[in-house]
XYZ file of C-alpha atoms in Angstrom:
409
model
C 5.004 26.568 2.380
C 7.608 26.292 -0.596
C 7.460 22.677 -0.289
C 3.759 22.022 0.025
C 3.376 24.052 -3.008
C 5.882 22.229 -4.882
C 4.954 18.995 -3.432
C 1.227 20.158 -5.148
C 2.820 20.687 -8.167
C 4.466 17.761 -8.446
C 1.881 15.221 -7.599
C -0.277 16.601 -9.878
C 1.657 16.182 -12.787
C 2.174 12.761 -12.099
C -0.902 11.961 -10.690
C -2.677 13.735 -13.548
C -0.530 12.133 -16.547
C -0.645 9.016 -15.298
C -4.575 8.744 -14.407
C -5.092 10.317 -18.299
C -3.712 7.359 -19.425
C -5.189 4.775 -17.502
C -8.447 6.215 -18.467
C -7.507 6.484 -21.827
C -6.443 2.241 -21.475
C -9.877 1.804 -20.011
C -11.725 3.084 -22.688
C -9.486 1.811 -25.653
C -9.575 -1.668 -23.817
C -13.240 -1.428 -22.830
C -14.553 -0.215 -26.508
C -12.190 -2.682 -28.548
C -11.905 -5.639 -26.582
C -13.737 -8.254 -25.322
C -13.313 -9.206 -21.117
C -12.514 -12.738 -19.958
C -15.423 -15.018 -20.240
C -18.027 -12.591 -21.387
C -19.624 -12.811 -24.261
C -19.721 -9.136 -25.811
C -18.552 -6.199 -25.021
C -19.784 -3.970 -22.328
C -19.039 -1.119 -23.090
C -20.059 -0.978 -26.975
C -23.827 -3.088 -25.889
C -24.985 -0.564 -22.851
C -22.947 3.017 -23.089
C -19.334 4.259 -21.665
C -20.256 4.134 -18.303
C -20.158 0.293 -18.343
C -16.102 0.910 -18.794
C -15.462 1.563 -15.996
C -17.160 -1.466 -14.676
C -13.996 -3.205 -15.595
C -12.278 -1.779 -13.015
C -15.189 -3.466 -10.544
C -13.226 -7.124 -9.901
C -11.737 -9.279 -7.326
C -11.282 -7.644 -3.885
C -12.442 -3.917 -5.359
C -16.060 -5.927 -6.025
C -15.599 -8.024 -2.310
C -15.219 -4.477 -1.139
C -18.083 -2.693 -2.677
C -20.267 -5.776 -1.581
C -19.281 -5.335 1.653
C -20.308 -1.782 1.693
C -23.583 -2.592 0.598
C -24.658 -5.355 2.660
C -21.889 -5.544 5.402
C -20.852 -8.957 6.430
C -23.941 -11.223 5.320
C -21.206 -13.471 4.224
C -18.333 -15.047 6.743
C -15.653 -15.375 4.229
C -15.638 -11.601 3.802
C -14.408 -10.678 7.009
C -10.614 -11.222 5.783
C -11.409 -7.788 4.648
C -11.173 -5.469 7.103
C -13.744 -2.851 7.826
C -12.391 0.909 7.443
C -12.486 1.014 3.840
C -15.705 -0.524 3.203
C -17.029 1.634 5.704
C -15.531 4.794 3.787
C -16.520 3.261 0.656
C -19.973 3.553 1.831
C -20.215 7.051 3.157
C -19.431 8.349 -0.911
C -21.918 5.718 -2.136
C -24.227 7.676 0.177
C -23.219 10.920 -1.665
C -23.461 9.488 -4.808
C -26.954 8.395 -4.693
C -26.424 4.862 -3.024
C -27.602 2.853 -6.850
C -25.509 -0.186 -6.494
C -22.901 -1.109 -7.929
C -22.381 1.843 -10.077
C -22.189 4.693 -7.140
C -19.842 2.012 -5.084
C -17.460 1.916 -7.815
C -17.359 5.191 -8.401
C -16.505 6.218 -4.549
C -13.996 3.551 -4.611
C -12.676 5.438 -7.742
C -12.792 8.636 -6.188
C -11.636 7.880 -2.508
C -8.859 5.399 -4.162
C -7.321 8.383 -6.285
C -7.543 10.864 -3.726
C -5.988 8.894 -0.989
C -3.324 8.350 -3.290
C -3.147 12.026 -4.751
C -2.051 13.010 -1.032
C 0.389 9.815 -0.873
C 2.373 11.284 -2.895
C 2.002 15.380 -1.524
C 3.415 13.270 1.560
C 5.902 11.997 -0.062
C 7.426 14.485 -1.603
C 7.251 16.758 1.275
C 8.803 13.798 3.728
C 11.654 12.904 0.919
C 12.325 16.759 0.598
C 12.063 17.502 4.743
C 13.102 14.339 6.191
C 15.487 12.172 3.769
C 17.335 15.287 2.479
C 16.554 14.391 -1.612
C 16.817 17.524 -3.959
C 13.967 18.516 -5.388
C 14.798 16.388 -8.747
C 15.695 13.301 -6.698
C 11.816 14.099 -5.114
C 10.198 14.447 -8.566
C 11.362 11.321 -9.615
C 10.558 9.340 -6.605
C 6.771 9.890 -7.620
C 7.302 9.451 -10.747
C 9.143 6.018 -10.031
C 5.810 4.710 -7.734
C 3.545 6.283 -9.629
C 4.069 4.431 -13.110
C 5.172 1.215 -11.115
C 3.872 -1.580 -13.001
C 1.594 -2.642 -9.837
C 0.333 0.878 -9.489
C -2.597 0.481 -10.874
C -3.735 -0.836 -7.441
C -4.136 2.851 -6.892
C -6.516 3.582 -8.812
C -8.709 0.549 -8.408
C -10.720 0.238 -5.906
C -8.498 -1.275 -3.339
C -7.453 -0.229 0.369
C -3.905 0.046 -1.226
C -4.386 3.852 -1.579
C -5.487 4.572 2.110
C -2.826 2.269 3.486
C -0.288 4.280 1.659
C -1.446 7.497 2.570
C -1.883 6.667 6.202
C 1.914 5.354 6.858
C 3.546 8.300 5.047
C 1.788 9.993 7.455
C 2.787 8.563 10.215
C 5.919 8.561 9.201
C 5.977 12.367 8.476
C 4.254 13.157 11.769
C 7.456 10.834 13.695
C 9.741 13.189 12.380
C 9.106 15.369 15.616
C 9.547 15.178 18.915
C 6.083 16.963 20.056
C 4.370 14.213 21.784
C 1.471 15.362 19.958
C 2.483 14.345 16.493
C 2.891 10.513 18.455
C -0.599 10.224 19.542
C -1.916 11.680 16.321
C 0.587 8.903 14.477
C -1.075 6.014 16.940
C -4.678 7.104 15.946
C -3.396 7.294 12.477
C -2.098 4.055 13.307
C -5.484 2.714 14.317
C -6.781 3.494 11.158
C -4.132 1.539 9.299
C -4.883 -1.454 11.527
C -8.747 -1.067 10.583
C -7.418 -1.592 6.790
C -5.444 -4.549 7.042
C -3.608 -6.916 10.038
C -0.154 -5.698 8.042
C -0.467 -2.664 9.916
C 0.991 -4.372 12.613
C 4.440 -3.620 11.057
C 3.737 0.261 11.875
C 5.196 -0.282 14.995
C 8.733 -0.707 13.721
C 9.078 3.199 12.641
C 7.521 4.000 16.470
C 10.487 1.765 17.870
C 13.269 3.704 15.817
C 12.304 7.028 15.864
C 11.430 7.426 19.463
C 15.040 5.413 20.526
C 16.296 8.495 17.955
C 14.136 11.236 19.160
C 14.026 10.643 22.879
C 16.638 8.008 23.951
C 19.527 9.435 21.838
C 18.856 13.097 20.749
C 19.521 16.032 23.122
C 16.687 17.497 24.560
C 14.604 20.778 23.073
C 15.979 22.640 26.169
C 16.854 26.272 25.802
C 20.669 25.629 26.071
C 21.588 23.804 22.610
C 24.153 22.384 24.304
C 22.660 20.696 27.558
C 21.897 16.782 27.325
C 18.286 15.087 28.035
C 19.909 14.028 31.162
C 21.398 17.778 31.708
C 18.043 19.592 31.089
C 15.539 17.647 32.829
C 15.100 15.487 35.555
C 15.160 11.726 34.687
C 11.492 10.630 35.864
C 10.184 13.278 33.242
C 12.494 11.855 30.965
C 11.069 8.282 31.604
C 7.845 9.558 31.446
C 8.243 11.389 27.983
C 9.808 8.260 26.667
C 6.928 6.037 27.711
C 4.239 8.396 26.277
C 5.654 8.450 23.251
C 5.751 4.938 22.840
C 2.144 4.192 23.880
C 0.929 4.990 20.937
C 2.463 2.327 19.167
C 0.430 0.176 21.010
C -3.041 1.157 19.961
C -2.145 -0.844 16.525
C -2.525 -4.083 17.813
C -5.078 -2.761 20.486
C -7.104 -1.658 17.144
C -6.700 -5.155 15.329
C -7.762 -6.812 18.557
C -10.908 -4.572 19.491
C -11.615 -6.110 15.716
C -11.449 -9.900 16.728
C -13.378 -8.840 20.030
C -16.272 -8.041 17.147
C -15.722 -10.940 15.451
C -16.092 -12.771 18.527
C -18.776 -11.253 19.211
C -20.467 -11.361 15.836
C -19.371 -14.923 14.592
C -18.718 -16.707 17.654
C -14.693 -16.848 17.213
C -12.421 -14.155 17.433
C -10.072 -15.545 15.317
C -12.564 -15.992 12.185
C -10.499 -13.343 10.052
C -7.383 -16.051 10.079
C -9.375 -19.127 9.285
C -10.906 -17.343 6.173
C -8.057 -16.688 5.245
C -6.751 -20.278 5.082
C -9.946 -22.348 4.018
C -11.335 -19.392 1.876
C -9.068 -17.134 0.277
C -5.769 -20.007 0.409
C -3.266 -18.276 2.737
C -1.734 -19.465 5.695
C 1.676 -19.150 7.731
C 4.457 -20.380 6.354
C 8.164 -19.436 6.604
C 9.062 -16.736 3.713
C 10.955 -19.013 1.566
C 8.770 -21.215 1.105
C 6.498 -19.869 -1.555
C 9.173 -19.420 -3.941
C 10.383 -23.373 -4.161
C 6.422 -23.835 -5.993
C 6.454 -20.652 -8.170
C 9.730 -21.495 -9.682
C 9.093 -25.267 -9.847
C 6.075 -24.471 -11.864
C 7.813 -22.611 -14.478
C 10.846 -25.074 -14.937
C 8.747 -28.121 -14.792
C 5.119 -26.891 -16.139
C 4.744 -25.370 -19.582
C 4.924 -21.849 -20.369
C 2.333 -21.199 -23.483
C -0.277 -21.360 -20.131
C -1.821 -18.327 -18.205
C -0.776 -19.215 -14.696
C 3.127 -19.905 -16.466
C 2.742 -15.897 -17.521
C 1.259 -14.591 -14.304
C 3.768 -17.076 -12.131
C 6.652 -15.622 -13.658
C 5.508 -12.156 -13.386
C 4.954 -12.733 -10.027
C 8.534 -14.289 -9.374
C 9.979 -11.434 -11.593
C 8.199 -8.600 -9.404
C 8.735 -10.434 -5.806
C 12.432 -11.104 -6.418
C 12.758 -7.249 -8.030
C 12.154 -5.164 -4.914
C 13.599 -7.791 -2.636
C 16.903 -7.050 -4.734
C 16.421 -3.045 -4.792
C 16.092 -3.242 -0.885
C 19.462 -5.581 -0.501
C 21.170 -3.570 -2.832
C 20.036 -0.243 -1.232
C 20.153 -1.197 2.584
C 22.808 1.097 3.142
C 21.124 3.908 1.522
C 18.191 3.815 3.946
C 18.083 4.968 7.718
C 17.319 1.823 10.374
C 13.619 2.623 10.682
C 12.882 3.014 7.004
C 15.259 -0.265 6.361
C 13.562 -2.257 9.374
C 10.238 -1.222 8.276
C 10.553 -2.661 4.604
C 12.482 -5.636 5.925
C 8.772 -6.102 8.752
C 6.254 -5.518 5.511
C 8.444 -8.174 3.404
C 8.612 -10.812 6.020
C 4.831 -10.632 6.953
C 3.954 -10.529 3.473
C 5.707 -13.349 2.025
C 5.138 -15.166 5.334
C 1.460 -15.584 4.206
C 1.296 -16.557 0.563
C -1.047 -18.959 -1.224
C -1.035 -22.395 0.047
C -1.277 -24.101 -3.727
C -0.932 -22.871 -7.392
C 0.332 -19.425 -7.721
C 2.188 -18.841 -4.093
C 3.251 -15.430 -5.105
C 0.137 -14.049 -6.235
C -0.782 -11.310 -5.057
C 2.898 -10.309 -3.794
C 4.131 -7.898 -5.841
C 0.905 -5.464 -5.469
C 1.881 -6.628 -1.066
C 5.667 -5.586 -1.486
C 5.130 -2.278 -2.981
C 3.571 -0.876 0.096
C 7.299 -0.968 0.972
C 7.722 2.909 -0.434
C 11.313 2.951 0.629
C 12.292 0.533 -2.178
C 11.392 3.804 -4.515
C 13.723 6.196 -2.381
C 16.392 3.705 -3.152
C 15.790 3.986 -7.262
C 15.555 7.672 -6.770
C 19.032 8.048 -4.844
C 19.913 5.497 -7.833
C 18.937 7.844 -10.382
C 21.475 10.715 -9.304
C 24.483 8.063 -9.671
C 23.038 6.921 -13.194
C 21.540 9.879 -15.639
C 20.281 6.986 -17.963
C 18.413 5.220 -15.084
C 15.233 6.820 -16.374
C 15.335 6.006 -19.630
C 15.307 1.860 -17.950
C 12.723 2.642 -15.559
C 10.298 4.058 -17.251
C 11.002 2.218 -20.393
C 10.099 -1.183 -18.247
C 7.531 -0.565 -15.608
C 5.203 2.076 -17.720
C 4.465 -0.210 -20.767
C 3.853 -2.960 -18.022
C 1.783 -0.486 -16.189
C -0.877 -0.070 -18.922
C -0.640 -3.735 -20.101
C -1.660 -4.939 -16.580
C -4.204 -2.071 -16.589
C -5.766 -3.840 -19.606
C -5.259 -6.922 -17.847
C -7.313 -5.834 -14.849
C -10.031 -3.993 -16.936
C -10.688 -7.143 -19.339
C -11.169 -9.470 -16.001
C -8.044 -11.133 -15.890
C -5.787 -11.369 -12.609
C -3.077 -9.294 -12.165
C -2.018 -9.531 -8.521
């Protein structure tokens, strides 16, 4: 209970500081400043409430759309159906006007998804990764003024995503077959969000080869081997059922092409969309980086895809080297996991202009890259002072970004 409570504590203050100033951003941006390609402003023509209209963009507006209407339009099933679906149920609570009462659930369901990403975090770096609690602090701190974090407060599936693999990762911590089954349905959910879910199944494979291959058994005699204490079928057994559930992720992302199938004729419609609509398509996960970087050497820089390219570069490269540098610090499932979630992420990037877009907002779904800067902190007291004095400037400034229409990631 002394955790939770502090785990409470914590978030909030983080949570609550850092959502005061990205209101406080909104407004400033939304009464002062004119958004891309519009000609007034907003907020200062039809009231405050049109302020937070900025935050309505990109995939947060492909999402609320989809919660409205469902998928009138083909291109829109790259987007995958649990969070529209929740985006629609607080619509329906908050009187179902469109587009105001879809932007505000995605608000609400965004921030409070992510409110109890980082309860879960705490409580798993406290618990499970043996941080102190200043090393736990920090970590939220550290992801919660990340300069991509905004993406947690829009109204993207980022949030949910989060949430839902801390918590499986919390519930793998134990060897009570229940907590697996709960982590596979928790899994399922994941997979309804977005195909990287798939990756989920890298923390099943470690933990249960550490928790029911390796570890002694829960026996009453402490000192008795899984080998000693039971017999071996139940042993067999116990280690299948534990890993079944792993297998209802790709089961879940399947029974989804089975609909698509079923609805549009090909089961594989998601994938195509994603190549002739939205521009992504295997490659290997070198190759986006040969364009990005050719288009800053060769291309000039006084242009807005020069900015966004190298910011994109700067925060692909950036977590890629906190990961390398910190692969030691991180146990095989949490190192495996981030290495899964880079790979399929950069293995699918923009087939022409920016490669990287969209990357760095991908790559920070891989939460261990912020245990890594928190175990960094204890080793350097003025670690901090960098941190924060890089990524929370650049955390309002692409909060302005975002709110005056322009892309961020």
């Amino acid at each position: 209970m002394g955790t939770l409570r502090s785990a409470w504590k914590e978030a909030a203050w983080a949570f609550g500081l850092s959502r005061l100033l990205l209101l406080l951003v909104t407004y400033v941006g939304g009464v002062l400043l004119r958004p891309k390609n519009m000609a007034s402003i907003p907020c200062v023509q039809n009231g405050l409430r049109f302020c937070l209209l900025g935050w309505y963009r990109w995939d947060a507006e492909a999402f609320g759309r989809i919660a409205h209407v469902g998928y009138r339009s083909i291109a829109d099933v790259a987007f995958f159906p649990l969070w529209p679906w929740l985006i629609r149920l607080g619509a329906a609570v908050l009187g179902n006007h469109f587009p105001l009462s879809f932007l505000l659930s995605e608000l609400l369901l965004s921030n409070l998804f992510f409110f109890g990403a980082l309860i879960l975090l705490y409580i798993l770096a406290r618990e499970s990764l043996a941080c102190d609690p200043l090393q736990a602090r920090k970590l939220l701190w550290y992801l919660t003024f990340y300069a991509y974090a905004i993406f947690f407060f829009a109204g993207y599936s980022e949030s949910l995503f989060l949430f839902l693999t801390l918590a499986i990762f919390l519930l793998l911590q134990g060897a009570a077959l229940w907590r697996w089954w709960l982590a596979g349905l928790l899994g399922c959910a994941a997979a309804l969000t977005r195909s990287t879910a798939i990756v989920l199944m890298v923390p099943f494979l470690f933990f249960s080869v550490e928790r029911f291959w390796r570890a002694p058994s829960l026996s009453a005699d402490p000192g008795a081997t899984a080998l000693e204490a039971v017999p071996s079928w139940r042993l067999w057994l116990r280690r299948l059922l534990a890993i079944l559930p792993a297998f209802l992720i790709p089961a879940t992302v399947a029974a989804y092409m089975l609909y698509l199938g079923w609805r549009f004729g090909d089961p594989f419609v998601y994938s195509r969309m994603e190549r002739t609509v939205w521009g992504r398509q295997f490659e290997w996960p070198w190759v986006a980086f040969g364009p990005a970087l050719g288009a800053l050497l060769s291309g000039p820089l006084h242009t807005e895809m020069a900015a966004r390219n190298l910011m994109d570069l700067l925060f692909t490269l950036l977590p890629l080297g906190i990961l390398v540098v910190g692969w030691r610090q991180l146990s095989a499932a949490y190192r495996f996991f981030s290495l899964a979630l880079v790979l399929f992420a950069l293995c699918f990037p923009l087939t022409s202009g920016e490669t990287l877009a969209s990357q760095p907002r991908y790559l920070m779904m891989a939460f261990p890259l912020f245990l890594v800067l928190a175990h960094w902190s204890k080793r350097f007291p003025s670690f901090d002072l960098v941190y924060g004095g890089f990524c929370a400037p650049l955390f309002a400034f692409n909060a302005l970004l975002f709110t005056l229409h322009y892309w961020v990631a």
